[in-house]
Amino acid sequence: MSSKAQGSPKFRQIAEQIRARILSGELRPGDEIPSERAVAADYSVSRPTATKALMLLRELGLVHSVQGSGTFVSDLAVNRRASERYRKARTSGRIYADDTRAEIVAAELVPEAPKHVVRALQLEAGSAAIRRRRITWEGDRRAETSTSWFSAGLTASAPQLLVKERILSGTLAYVETQTGRHGTYARDRTCARAAGADAEDLGLTDNSAPVLVVEHTVYDQHDHAIEFVEAVYPPDRWTYEQRYDLS
């Protein structure tokens, strides 16, 4: 938890921890979340504090209460951001939730990486790069298509990147294990555009349908880029950002 989060009111810290479990897929739609009594006991806080934490989650639309039954995770179409997947991988060793799977459709060495990939990975112009493309499914629904890029220098030390099979712990965790490099921070930028060539992989019939694009770059302890990801999400899905302070 960040220093800012640690300095926030206790009920917000509790809500943030439960929110993270929901967005990582650990808690799935329909799962019951702890009661006020259980939250108070688990976090050693008063019942009013537990009540405020669950109320905040309801206000965010992440959970709903059923009279006489309990509080449950809402059935929202939520984009799983890279940060949530990394958190899940580091706590459970698996990057995807039980009803989510990734279909690897490409794993190859591209002799000359696109210019925007070269910039993101801090490579020399004309450099080769490793490309892994996947379609992520939630049940029978296509939830995302994404392409991960890595320096061609990882070919020898991380050969699984070039195998068209899932890496259960996630590509970042695999590279960390193989190389000793450690992802310490990441930067994202987001835009909306027409689906274009991504329409087919997302199961869209209209190439002009709007999609959300997130470019995600992970940096190691030496400020060198490890992974550059281009993730594309279909329309009518939500993404939830971390709480932030205005002061």
Tab-separated table of N, CA and C in Angstrom, residues 46 50 59 77 92 96 99 101 112 139 149 160 195 243:
chain	number	residue	atom	x	y	z
A	46	SER	N	-13.687	-0.569	14.413
A	46	SER	CA	-15.040	-0.515	14.957
A	46	SER	C	-16.069	-0.868	13.883
A	50	ALA	N	-16.183	-0.224	9.681
A	50	ALA	CA	-16.454	-1.289	8.719
A	50	ALA	C	-17.649	-0.925	7.841
A	59	GLU	N	-20.942	2.665	-3.134
A	59	GLU	CA	-20.984	3.920	-3.887
A	59	GLU	C	-20.171	3.824	-5.172
A	77	ALA	N	-18.950	-5.292	-16.157
A	77	ALA	CA	-17.962	-5.569	-17.203
A	77	ALA	C	-16.766	-4.670	-16.924
A	92	SER	N	-0.637	-14.824	-5.748
A	92	SER	CA	-1.149	-16.182	-5.951
A	92	SER	C	-0.312	-17.023	-6.900
A	96	TYR	N	-4.322	-14.870	-13.997
A	96	TYR	CA	-5.733	-14.793	-14.385
A	96	TYR	C	-6.632	-15.443	-13.348
A	99	ASP	N	-12.180	-18.021	-14.111
A	99	ASP	CA	-13.025	-18.081	-15.312
A	99	ASP	C	-12.449	-17.237	-16.450
A	101	ARG	N	-9.215	-16.763	-19.249
A	101	ARG	CA	-8.121	-17.482	-19.894
A	101	ARG	C	-7.552	-16.619	-21.013
A	112	GLU	N	12.378	-6.164	-37.311
A	112	GLU	CA	12.457	-4.710	-37.133
A	112	GLU	C	11.184	-4.240	-36.445
A	139	GLY	N	-15.046	-16.194	-19.539
A	139	GLY	CA	-16.094	-17.123	-19.940
A	139	GLY	C	-16.062	-17.266	-21.453
A	149	TRP	N	5.587	-6.557	-25.916
A	149	TRP	CA	6.858	-6.450	-26.635
A	149	TRP	C	8.015	-6.478	-25.655
A	160	GLN	N	10.858	-18.901	-23.262
A	160	GLN	CA	9.416	-19.163	-23.302
A	160	GLN	C	8.633	-18.015	-23.929
A	195	ALA	N	-11.749	0.511	-33.709
A	195	ALA	CA	-11.156	-0.813	-33.505
A	195	ALA	C	-10.174	-1.181	-34.603
A	243	ARG	N	-7.806	5.243	-6.063
A	243	ARG	CA	-8.211	6.499	-5.441
A	243	ARG	C	-7.005	7.436	-5.423
